[in-house]
Amino acid sequence: EPEVTQTPSHQVTQMGQEVILRCVPISNHLYFYWYRQILGQKVEFLVSFYNNEISEKSEIFDDQFSVERPDGSNFTLKIRSTKLEDSAMYFCASNRGGEQYFGPGTRLTVT
Amino acid sequence: LAKTTQPISMDSYEGQEVNITCSHNNIATNDYITWYQQFPSQGPRFIIQGYKTKVTNEVASLFIPADRKSSTLSLPRVSLSDTAVYYCLVGEGFTGGGNKLTFGTGTQLKVEL
């Protein structure tokens, strides 16, 4: 069964550093998403992406965040200058109109 | 966006049927009800979606009364591996892509021997 993959599984970074989280969505999917989940809290929507552009973003997705689909397979989330409060699980998801398929997540720890 | 209310936690034993009810009093006419499951340190996984009456798949059943102000997810004969958080979501269904999912706090189901 096709699945969404994410790398790395765990990323530790220092405050102020840039991080790039990578995702490989399911190959024939058209819509891509990033969500995050702070430990013990809800899963929160960050951004959706379709046809090479952002279709919707939340208040969380401020100027320090950006997304890119650099080639036909990868979908990345960049955080330019990480803060302590960015520590969370980041989930990538994709679909082509049906249910969203989530990846296993990247645990980001900002120290 | 319709607000959902579900129990914070439920306990069950292996082999029992578990019913998790979700209230969504201000559901809109074009809203669907979708349930996701999340195991610790994993991404959410789609379980089932419905609009009205009853929907059944190989994993669960979803019961939706005529007024659609609530819904019940039914898990037959649970096992230890069904221990997870279950989320009820209300919003646009699969009519189009690109629809963000809005998660609540979910119901933590704990299954014991």
Coordinates of N, CA and C in Angstrom, one line a residue:
Chain A
E1 N 0.8 -1.2 0.0 CA 0.0 0.0 0.0 C 0.9 1.2 0.0
P2 N 0.6 2.2 -0.9 CA 1.4 3.4 -0.9 C 1.3 4.2 0.4
E3 N 2.4 4.9 0.7 CA 2.3 5.6 2.0 C 3.1 6.9 1.8
V4 N 2.8 7.8 2.7 CA 3.6 9.1 2.8 C 4.8 8.9 3.7
T5 N 5.9 9.3 3.2 CA 7.1 9.2 4.1 C 7.7 10.5 4.4
Q6 N 8.4 10.6 5.6 CA 8.9 11.8 6.1 C 10.3 11.6 6.6
T7 N 11.2 12.5 6.4 CA 12.5 12.5 6.9 C 12.9 13.9 7.4
P8 N 13.8 14.0 8.4 CA 14.2 12.9 9.3 C 13.0 12.5 10.2
S9 N 13.2 11.4 11.0 CA 12.2 11.1 12.0 C 12.3 12.0 13.2
H10 N 13.5 12.4 13.5 CA 13.7 13.3 14.6 C 14.8 14.3 14.3
Q11 N 14.6 15.5 14.5 CA 15.5 16.6 14.2 C 15.7 17.5 15.5
V12 N 16.9 17.6 15.9 CA 17.2 18.5 17.0 C 18.0 19.7 16.5
T13 N 17.6 20.9 16.8 CA 18.2 22.1 16.3 C 18.3 23.1 17.4
Q14 N 19.2 24.1 17.2 CA 19.3 25.2 18.2 C 18.4 26.3 17.7
M15 N 17.9 27.0 18.7 CA 17.1 28.2 18.5 C 17.8 29.1 17.5
G16 N 17.0 29.6 16.5 CA 17.5 30.5 15.5 C 18.1 29.9 14.3
Q17 N 18.2 28.5 14.3 CA 18.7 27.8 13.1 C 17.5 27.5 12.2
E18 N 17.9 27.3 10.9 CA 16.9 27.0 9.9 C 16.8 25.4 9.8
V19 N 15.6 24.9 9.7 CA 15.4 23.5 9.5 C 14.5 23.3 8.2
I20 N 14.8 22.2 7.6 CA 13.9 21.8 6.5 C 13.4 20.4 6.8
L21 N 12.1 20.2 6.8 CA 11.5 18.9 7.0 C 11.0 18.4 5.6
R22 N 11.3 17.2 5.4 CA 11.0 16.6 4.0 C 9.9 15.6 4.1
C23 N 9.2 15.6 3.0 CA 8.1 14.6 2.8 C 8.0 14.1 1.4
V24 N 7.7 12.9 1.2 CA 7.4 12.3 -0.1 C 6.0 11.9 -0.1
P25 N 5.1 12.7 -0.7 CA 3.7 12.3 -0.7 C 3.4 11.1 -1.6
I26 N 2.2 10.6 -1.5 CA 1.9 9.4 -2.4 C 1.9 10.0 -3.8
S27 N 2.4 9.1 -4.7 CA 2.8 9.6 -6.1 C 1.7 10.2 -6.9
N28 N 0.5 9.8 -6.9 CA -0.6 10.3 -7.7 C -1.5 11.3 -7.0
H29 N -1.0 11.8 -5.9 CA -1.8 12.8 -5.1 C -1.5 14.2 -5.6
L30 N -2.5 15.0 -5.4 CA -2.5 16.4 -6.0 C -2.4 17.4 -4.9
Y31 N -2.9 17.1 -3.7 CA -3.0 18.1 -2.6 C -2.0 17.7 -1.5
F32 N -1.4 18.7 -1.0 CA -0.3 18.4 0.1 C -0.5 19.3 1.2
Y33 N -0.2 18.8 2.4 CA -0.5 19.5 3.6 C 0.6 19.4 4.6
W34 N 0.7 20.3 5.5 CA 1.5 20.2 6.7 C 0.7 20.5 7.9
Y35 N 0.8 19.7 9.0 CA 0.1 19.9 10.2 C 1.2 19.8 11.3
R36 N 0.9 20.3 12.5 CA 1.8 20.1 13.6 C 1.1 19.7 14.8
Q37 N 1.7 19.0 15.7 CA 1.1 18.7 17.0 C 2.2 18.9 18.1
I38 N 1.9 19.9 18.9 CA 2.7 20.1 20.1 C 2.4 19.0 21.1
L39 N 3.4 18.5 21.8 CA 3.2 17.4 22.7 C 2.0 17.6 23.7
G40 N 1.1 16.6 23.6 CA -0.1 16.7 24.5 C -1.2 17.6 24.0
Q41 N -1.0 18.1 22.8 CA -2.1 19.1 22.3 C -2.7 18.5 21.0
K42 N -3.6 19.3 20.4 CA -4.3 18.9 19.2 C -3.4 18.9 17.9
V43 N -3.8 18.2 16.9 CA -3.2 18.3 15.6 C -3.7 19.6 15.0
E44 N -2.7 20.5 14.6 CA -3.1 21.8 14.0 C -2.7 21.9 12.5
F45 N -3.6 22.4 11.8 CA -3.3 22.7 10.3 C -2.3 23.8 10.2
L46 N -1.4 23.7 9.3 CA -0.4 24.7 9.0 C -0.7 25.3 7.6
V47 N -0.7 24.4 6.6 CA -0.7 24.9 5.2 C -1.2 23.8 4.3
S48 N -1.9 24.2 3.2 CA -2.2 23.3 2.1 C -1.6 23.8 0.8
F49 N -1.3 22.9 -0.1 CA -0.6 23.3 -1.3 C -1.1 22.5 -2.5
Y50 N -1.4 23.2 -3.5 CA -2.0 22.6 -4.7 C -1.5 23.3 -6.0
N51 N -1.2 22.6 -7.0 CA -0.8 23.2 -8.3 C 0.4 24.2 -8.1
N52 N 1.3 23.8 -7.2 CA 2.5 24.6 -7.0 C 2.3 25.9 -6.3
E53 N 1.2 26.0 -5.6 CA 1.1 27.2 -4.8 C 0.3 26.9 -3.5
I54 N 0.5 27.8 -2.5 CA -0.3 27.6 -1.3 C -1.7 27.9 -1.5
S55 N -2.6 27.0 -1.1 CA -4.0 27.2 -1.3 C -4.7 27.8 0.0
E56 N -4.1 27.4 1.1 CA -4.6 27.9 2.4 C -3.5 27.8 3.5
K57 N -3.5 28.8 4.4 CA -2.5 28.7 5.5 C -3.2 29.2 6.7
S58 N -2.7 28.7 7.9 CA -3.3 29.1 9.1 C -2.5 30.3 9.7
E59 N -3.0 30.8 10.8 CA -2.3 31.9 11.5 C -0.9 31.5 12.0
I60 N -0.7 30.2 12.2 CA 0.5 29.7 12.7 C 1.6 29.9 11.6
F61 N 1.2 29.7 10.4 CA 2.1 29.7 9.2 C 2.5 31.1 8.9
D62 N 3.4 31.7 9.7 CA 3.8 33.1 9.5 C 5.0 33.1 8.6
D63 N 5.7 34.3 8.5 CA 6.7 34.5 7.5 C 8.0 33.6 7.8
Q64 N 8.1 33.0 8.9 CA 9.2 32.2 9.1 C 9.0 30.8 8.5
F65 N 7.8 30.5 8.1 CA 7.6 29.2 7.5 C 7.5 29.4 5.9
S66 N 7.9 28.3 5.2 CA 7.7 28.3 3.8 C 7.6 26.8 3.4
V67 N 6.9 26.6 2.2 CA 6.8 25.3 1.7 C 7.2 25.3 0.2
E68 N 7.7 24.1 -0.2 CA 8.1 24.1 -1.6 C 8.0 22.6 -2.1
R69 N 7.7 22.5 -3.4 CA 7.7 21.2 -4.0 C 8.8 21.3 -5.1
P70 N 10.0 21.0 -4.7 CA 11.2 21.3 -5.6 C 11.3 20.4 -6.8
D71 N 10.6 19.2 -6.7 CA 10.6 18.3 -7.9 C 9.3 17.6 -7.9
G72 N 9.2 16.6 -8.6 CA 7.9 15.9 -8.8 C 7.6 15.0 -7.6
S73 N 8.5 14.8 -6.6 CA 8.2 13.9 -5.6 C 8.3 14.5 -4.2
N74 N 9.1 15.4 -3.9 CA 9.3 15.9 -2.6 C 8.4 17.1 -2.3
F75 N 8.1 17.3 -1.0 CA 7.3 18.4 -0.5 C 8.0 18.8 0.8
T76 N 8.5 20.1 0.9 CA 9.3 20.4 2.1 C 8.7 21.6 2.9
L77 N 8.9 21.6 4.2 CA 8.6 22.6 5.1 C 9.8 23.2 5.6
K78 N 10.0 24.5 5.4 CA 11.2 25.2 6.0 C 10.8 26.1 7.1
I79 N 11.5 26.1 8.2 CA 11.4 27.0 9.2 C 12.7 27.8 9.3
R80 N 12.6 29.1 9.0 CA 13.8 29.9 8.8 C 14.6 30.1 10.1
S81 N 14.0 30.5 11.1 CA 14.7 30.8 12.4 C 13.9 30.2 13.5
T82 N 14.2 29.0 13.9 CA 13.4 28.2 14.8 C 13.4 28.9 16.2
K83 N 12.2 28.7 16.9 CA 12.0 29.1 18.2 C 11.7 27.9 19.1
L84 N 11.8 28.1 20.4 CA 11.6 27.0 21.3 C 10.1 26.5 21.1
E85 N 9.2 27.4 20.8 CA 7.8 26.9 20.7 C 7.5 26.2 19.4
D86 N 8.5 26.1 18.5 CA 8.3 25.3 17.3 C 8.5 23.8 17.6
S87 N 9.0 23.5 18.7 CA 9.2 22.1 19.1 C 7.8 21.4 19.0
A88 N 7.7 20.4 18.2 CA 6.5 19.7 17.9 C 6.7 18.5 17.0
M89 N 5.7 17.7 16.8 CA 5.6 16.7 15.7 C 5.1 17.4 14.5
Y90 N 5.7 17.3 13.4 CA 5.2 17.8 12.1 C 4.8 16.7 11.2
F91 N 3.6 16.8 10.8 CA 3.0 15.7 9.9 C 2.8 16.3 8.5
C92 N 3.2 15.5 7.5 CA 2.8 15.8 6.2 C 1.7 14.9 5.8
A93 N 0.8 15.4 4.9 CA -0.3 14.6 4.4 C -0.6 14.9 3.0
S94 N -1.2 14.0 2.3 CA -1.6 14.2 0.9 C -2.9 13.5 0.5
N95 N -3.5 14.0 -0.5 CA -4.7 13.3 -1.1 C -4.9 13.8 -2.5
R96 N -5.8 13.1 -3.1 CA -6.3 13.6 -4.5 C -7.8 13.9 -4.5
G97 N -8.3 14.1 -3.3 CA -9.7 14.5 -3.2 C -10.4 13.6 -2.2
G98 N -9.9 12.5 -1.9 CA -10.5 11.6 -0.8 C -9.9 11.9 0.5
E99 N -9.8 10.8 1.3 CA -9.2 11.0 2.6 C -7.7 11.4 2.5
Q100 N -7.3 12.1 3.6 CA -5.9 12.5 3.7 C -5.1 11.4 4.3
Y101 N -4.0 11.1 3.7 CA -3.0 10.2 4.2 C -1.9 10.9 4.9
F102 N -1.6 10.5 6.1 CA -0.6 11.2 6.9 C 0.7 10.4 6.9
G103 N 1.8 11.1 7.0 CA 3.1 10.5 7.2 C 3.3 10.2 8.6
P104 N 4.4 9.5 9.0 CA 4.7 9.2 10.3 C 5.2 10.3 11.2
G105 N 5.5 11.5 10.6 CA 5.9 12.7 11.3 C 7.4 12.8 11.5
T106 N 7.7 14.1 11.7 CA 9.1 14.4 12.1 C 9.0 15.1 13.5
R107 N 9.7 14.6 14.5 CA 9.7 15.2 15.8 C 10.8 16.3 15.8
L108 N 10.4 17.5 15.9 CA 11.4 18.6 15.9 C 11.6 19.1 17.3
T109 N 12.8 19.1 17.8 CA 13.1 19.6 19.1 C 14.1 20.8 19.0
V110 N 13.6 21.9 19.5 CA 14.4 23.1 19.4 C 15.0 23.4 20.8
T111 N 16.3 23.5 20.9 CA 16.9 23.7 22.2 C 17.5 25.1 22.3
Chain B
L1 N -17.5 26.8 11.2 CA -17.1 25.5 11.3 C -17.8 24.9 12.5
A2 N -18.4 23.7 12.3 CA -19.2 23.1 13.4 C -18.2 22.6 14.5
K3 N -18.6 22.9 15.7 CA -17.8 22.5 16.9 C -18.3 21.1 17.3
T4 N -17.3 20.3 17.6 CA -17.6 18.9 18.0 C -17.2 18.7 19.5
T5 N -18.0 17.8 20.2 CA -17.7 17.5 21.6 C -17.7 16.0 21.7
Q6 N -16.7 15.4 22.2 CA -16.6 14.0 22.5 C -16.0 13.8 23.8
P7 N -16.2 12.6 24.4 CA -15.6 12.3 25.7 C -14.1 12.3 25.6
I8 N -13.5 12.8 26.7 CA -12.0 12.9 26.7 C -11.4 11.5 26.7
S9 N -12.0 10.6 27.4 CA -11.4 9.2 27.5 C -12.5 8.2 27.7
M10 N -12.1 6.9 27.3 CA -13.0 5.8 27.5 C -12.1 4.6 27.8
D11 N -12.6 3.7 28.6 CA -11.9 2.5 28.8 C -12.7 1.3 28.4
S12 N -12.1 0.2 27.9 CA -12.8 -1.0 27.5 C -11.9 -2.2 27.7
Y13 N -12.5 -3.3 27.5 CA -11.7 -4.6 27.5 C -11.7 -5.3 26.2
E14 N -10.8 -6.1 26.0 CA -10.7 -6.8 24.7 C -11.9 -7.6 24.4
G15 N -12.4 -7.6 23.2 CA -13.5 -8.3 22.8 C -14.8 -7.6 22.9
Q16 N -14.8 -6.4 23.6 CA -16.1 -5.7 23.7 C -16.3 -4.7 22.5
E17 N -17.5 -4.3 22.3 CA -17.8 -3.3 21.4 C -17.7 -2.0 22.0
V18 N -17.1 -1.0 21.3 CA -16.9 0.3 21.9 C -17.7 1.3 21.0
N19 N -18.5 2.2 21.6 CA -19.2 3.2 20.9 C -18.7 4.6 21.4
I20 N -18.3 5.4 20.6 CA -17.8 6.7 20.9 C -18.8 7.7 20.2
T21 N -19.4 8.5 21.1 CA -20.4 9.5 20.5 C -19.8 10.9 20.4
C22 N -20.1 11.5 19.4 CA -19.7 12.9 19.1 C -20.9 13.8 18.9
S23 N -20.9 14.9 19.6 CA -22.0 15.9 19.4 C -21.5 17.0 18.4
H24 N -22.4 17.4 17.5 CA -22.1 18.5 16.6 C -23.4 19.2 16.3
N25 N -23.9 19.9 17.2 CA -25.2 20.5 17.1 C -25.3 21.5 16.0
N26 N -24.3 22.2 15.6 CA -24.4 23.2 14.5 C -23.8 22.7 13.2
I27 N -24.0 21.4 13.0 CA -23.5 20.9 11.7 C -24.3 21.5 10.5
A28 N -23.6 21.9 9.5 CA -24.2 22.5 8.3 C -24.7 21.4 7.3
T29 N -25.6 21.9 6.5 CA -26.2 20.9 5.5 C -25.2 20.2 4.7
N30 N -24.1 20.8 4.3 CA -23.2 20.2 3.4 C -22.0 19.5 4.1
D31 N -22.1 19.5 5.4 CA -21.0 18.9 6.2 C -21.1 17.4 6.3
Y32 N -19.9 16.8 6.3 CA -19.8 15.3 6.5 C -19.2 15.1 7.9
I33 N -19.3 13.9 8.3 CA -18.7 13.5 9.6 C -17.6 12.5 9.3
T34 N -16.4 12.8 9.8 CA -15.3 11.9 9.5 C -14.6 11.6 10.8
W35 N -14.1 10.3 10.9 CA -13.4 9.9 12.1 C -12.0 9.5 11.7
Y36 N -11.0 9.9 12.5 CA -9.6 9.6 12.3 C -9.1 8.9 13.6
Q37 N -8.1 8.1 13.5 CA -7.5 7.4 14.6 C -6.0 7.8 14.7
Q38 N -5.5 8.0 15.9 CA -4.1 8.3 16.0 C -3.4 7.5 17.1
F39 N -2.4 6.7 16.7 CA -1.6 6.0 17.7 C -0.5 7.0 18.2
P40 N 0.1 6.7 19.3 CA 1.2 7.6 19.8 C 2.3 7.7 18.8
S41 N 2.8 8.9 18.6 CA 3.9 9.2 17.8 C 3.7 8.8 16.3
Q42 N 2.4 8.8 15.9 CA 2.1 8.5 14.5 C 1.1 9.5 14.0
G43 N 1.0 9.6 12.7 CA 0.1 10.5 12.1 C -1.3 9.9 12.1
P44 N -2.3 10.8 12.1 CA -3.7 10.3 12.1 C -4.0 9.4 10.9
R45 N -5.0 8.5 11.1 CA -5.3 7.6 10.0 C -6.8 7.6 9.9
F46 N -7.3 7.8 8.6 CA -8.7 7.8 8.3 C -9.4 6.5 8.7
I47 N -10.6 6.6 9.4 CA -11.3 5.4 9.7 C -12.6 5.3 8.8
I48 N -13.4 6.3 8.9 CA -14.7 6.2 8.2 C -15.3 7.6 8.0
Q49 N -16.1 7.8 7.1 CA -16.8 9.0 6.8 C -18.3 8.7 6.4
G50 N -19.2 9.6 6.9 CA -20.6 9.5 6.5 C -21.3 10.8 6.5
Y51 N -22.5 10.8 5.9 CA -23.3 11.9 5.8 C -24.6 11.7 6.6
K52 N -25.2 10.6 6.4 CA -26.4 10.3 7.2 C -26.6 8.8 7.3
T53 N -27.5 8.4 8.2 CA -27.9 7.0 8.5 C -26.6 6.2 8.9
K54 N -26.3 5.1 8.2 CA -25.3 4.2 8.7 C -24.3 3.9 7.6
V55 N -23.0 3.9 8.0 CA -21.9 3.5 7.1 C -21.1 2.5 7.8
T56 N -20.8 1.5 7.1 CA -19.9 0.4 7.6 C -18.8 0.1 6.7
N57 N -17.6 -0.1 7.3 CA -16.5 -0.7 6.5 C -15.9 -1.8 7.3
E58 N -14.7 -2.2 6.9 CA -14.1 -3.4 7.5 C -13.6 -3.1 8.9
V59 N -13.5 -1.8 9.2 CA -12.9 -1.4 10.5 C -14.0 -1.0 11.5
A60 N -15.0 -0.3 11.1 CA -15.9 0.4 12.0 C -17.3 0.6 11.4
S61 N -18.2 1.0 12.2 CA -19.5 1.5 11.7 C -19.7 2.9 12.2
L62 N -20.4 3.7 11.5 CA -20.8 5.1 11.9 C -22.3 5.2 11.8
F63 N -22.9 5.6 12.9 CA -24.3 5.8 13.0 C -24.6 7.3 13.1
I64 N -25.5 7.7 12.3 CA -25.8 9.2 12.2 C -27.3 9.3 12.3
P65 N -27.9 9.9 13.3 CA -29.4 10.0 13.4 C -29.9 11.0 12.4
A66 N -31.2 11.0 12.2 CA -31.8 11.9 11.2 C -31.4 13.3 11.3
D67 N -31.4 13.8 12.6 CA -31.1 15.2 12.8 C -29.6 15.6 12.6
R68 N -28.8 14.6 12.5 CA -27.3 14.7 12.3 C -26.6 15.6 13.3
K69 N -27.2 15.8 14.5 CA -26.6 16.6 15.5 C -25.6 15.8 16.4
S70 N -25.5 14.5 16.1 CA -24.5 13.7 16.8 C -24.2 12.5 15.9
S71 N -23.2 11.8 16.2 CA -22.8 10.6 15.5 C -22.1 9.6 16.5
T72 N -22.2 8.4 16.2 CA -21.5 7.4 17.0 C -20.6 6.5 16.2
L73 N -19.4 6.4 16.6 CA -18.4 5.5 16.0 C -18.5 4.2 16.8
S74 N -18.7 3.1 16.1 CA -18.7 1.8 16.7 C -17.6 0.9 16.3
L75 N -16.8 0.5 17.2 CA -15.7 -0.4 17.0 C -16.1 -1.8 17.5
P76 N -16.3 -2.8 16.7 CA -16.7 -4.1 17.1 C -15.5 -4.9 17.7
R77 N -15.7 -5.5 18.8 CA -14.7 -6.5 19.4 C -13.3 -5.9 19.3
V78 N -13.1 -4.9 20.2 CA -11.8 -4.2 20.2 C -10.7 -5.1 20.8
S79 N -9.5 -4.8 20.4 CA -8.3 -5.5 20.9 C -7.3 -4.4 21.4
L80 N -6.3 -4.9 22.1 CA -5.3 -4.0 22.7 C -4.8 -3.0 21.6
S81 N -4.7 -3.4 20.4 CA -4.1 -2.6 19.4 C -5.1 -1.4 18.9
D82 N -6.3 -1.4 19.4 CA -7.2 -0.3 19.2 C -7.0 0.8 20.1
T83 N -6.1 0.7 21.1 CA -5.8 1.7 22.0 C -5.2 2.9 21.2
A84 N -5.9 4.0 21.2 CA -5.5 5.2 20.4 C -6.4 6.3 20.7
V85 N -6.1 7.5 20.1 CA -7.0 8.6 20.2 C -7.9 8.6 19.0
Y86 N -9.2 8.8 19.2 CA -10.2 8.9 18.1 C -10.7 10.3 17.9
Y87 N -10.6 10.8 16.7 CA -11.1 12.2 16.5 C -12.3 12.2 15.6
C88 N -13.3 13.0 16.0 CA -14.5 13.2 15.2 C -14.3 14.6 14.5
L89 N -14.4 14.6 13.2 CA -14.3 15.9 12.5 C -15.5 16.1 11.7
V90 N -15.9 17.4 11.6 CA -17.1 17.8 10.8 C -16.7 18.8 9.9
G91 N -17.0 18.6 8.6 CA -16.7 19.6 7.6 C -16.9 19.1 6.2
E92 N -16.4 19.8 5.2 CA -16.6 19.3 3.8 C -16.0 17.9 3.7
G93 N -16.8 17.1 2.9 CA -16.3 15.7 2.7 C -15.3 15.6 1.6
F94 N -15.5 14.5 0.9 CA -14.5 14.3 -0.2 C -14.9 14.8 -1.5
T95 N -15.8 15.9 -1.5 CA -16.3 16.4 -2.7 C -15.2 17.1 -3.5
G96 N -14.2 17.6 -2.8 CA -13.1 18.2 -3.4 C -11.8 18.1 -2.6
G97 N -10.7 18.2 -3.2 CA -9.5 18.1 -2.5 C -9.1 19.4 -1.9
G98 N -8.0 19.4 -1.1 CA -7.5 20.6 -0.5 C -8.2 21.1 0.7
N99 N -9.1 20.4 1.2 CA -9.8 20.8 2.4 C -9.0 20.5 3.7
K100 N -8.7 21.5 4.5 CA -7.9 21.3 5.7 C -8.8 20.5 6.7
L101 N -8.1 19.8 7.5 CA -8.8 19.0 8.6 C -8.6 19.8 9.9
T102 N -9.7 19.9 10.7 CA -9.7 20.6 11.9 C -9.9 19.6 13.0
F103 N -8.9 19.3 13.8 CA -9.0 18.3 14.8 C -9.3 18.9 16.2
G104 N -10.1 18.2 16.9 CA -10.4 18.6 18.3 C -9.4 17.8 19.2
T105 N -9.8 17.7 20.4 CA -8.9 17.0 21.4 C -9.1 15.4 21.3
G106 N -10.2 15.0 20.7 CA -10.3 13.6 20.5 C -10.7 12.8 21.8
T107 N -10.9 11.5 21.6 CA -11.2 10.6 22.7 C -10.1 9.6 22.8
Q108 N -9.5 9.5 24.0 CA -8.4 8.5 24.3 C -9.1 7.2 24.7
L109 N -9.0 6.2 23.8 CA -9.6 4.9 24.1 C -8.4 4.0 24.6
K110 N -8.7 3.4 25.8 CA -7.7 2.5 26.3 C -8.4 1.1 26.4
V111 N -7.8 0.2 25.8 CA -8.3 -1.2 25.8 C -7.4 -2.1 26.7
E112 N -8.0 -2.8 27.6 CA -7.2 -3.6 28.5 C -7.6 -5.1 28.3
L113 N -6.8 -6.0 28.8 CA -7.1 -7.4 28.8 C -8.2 -7.8 29.7

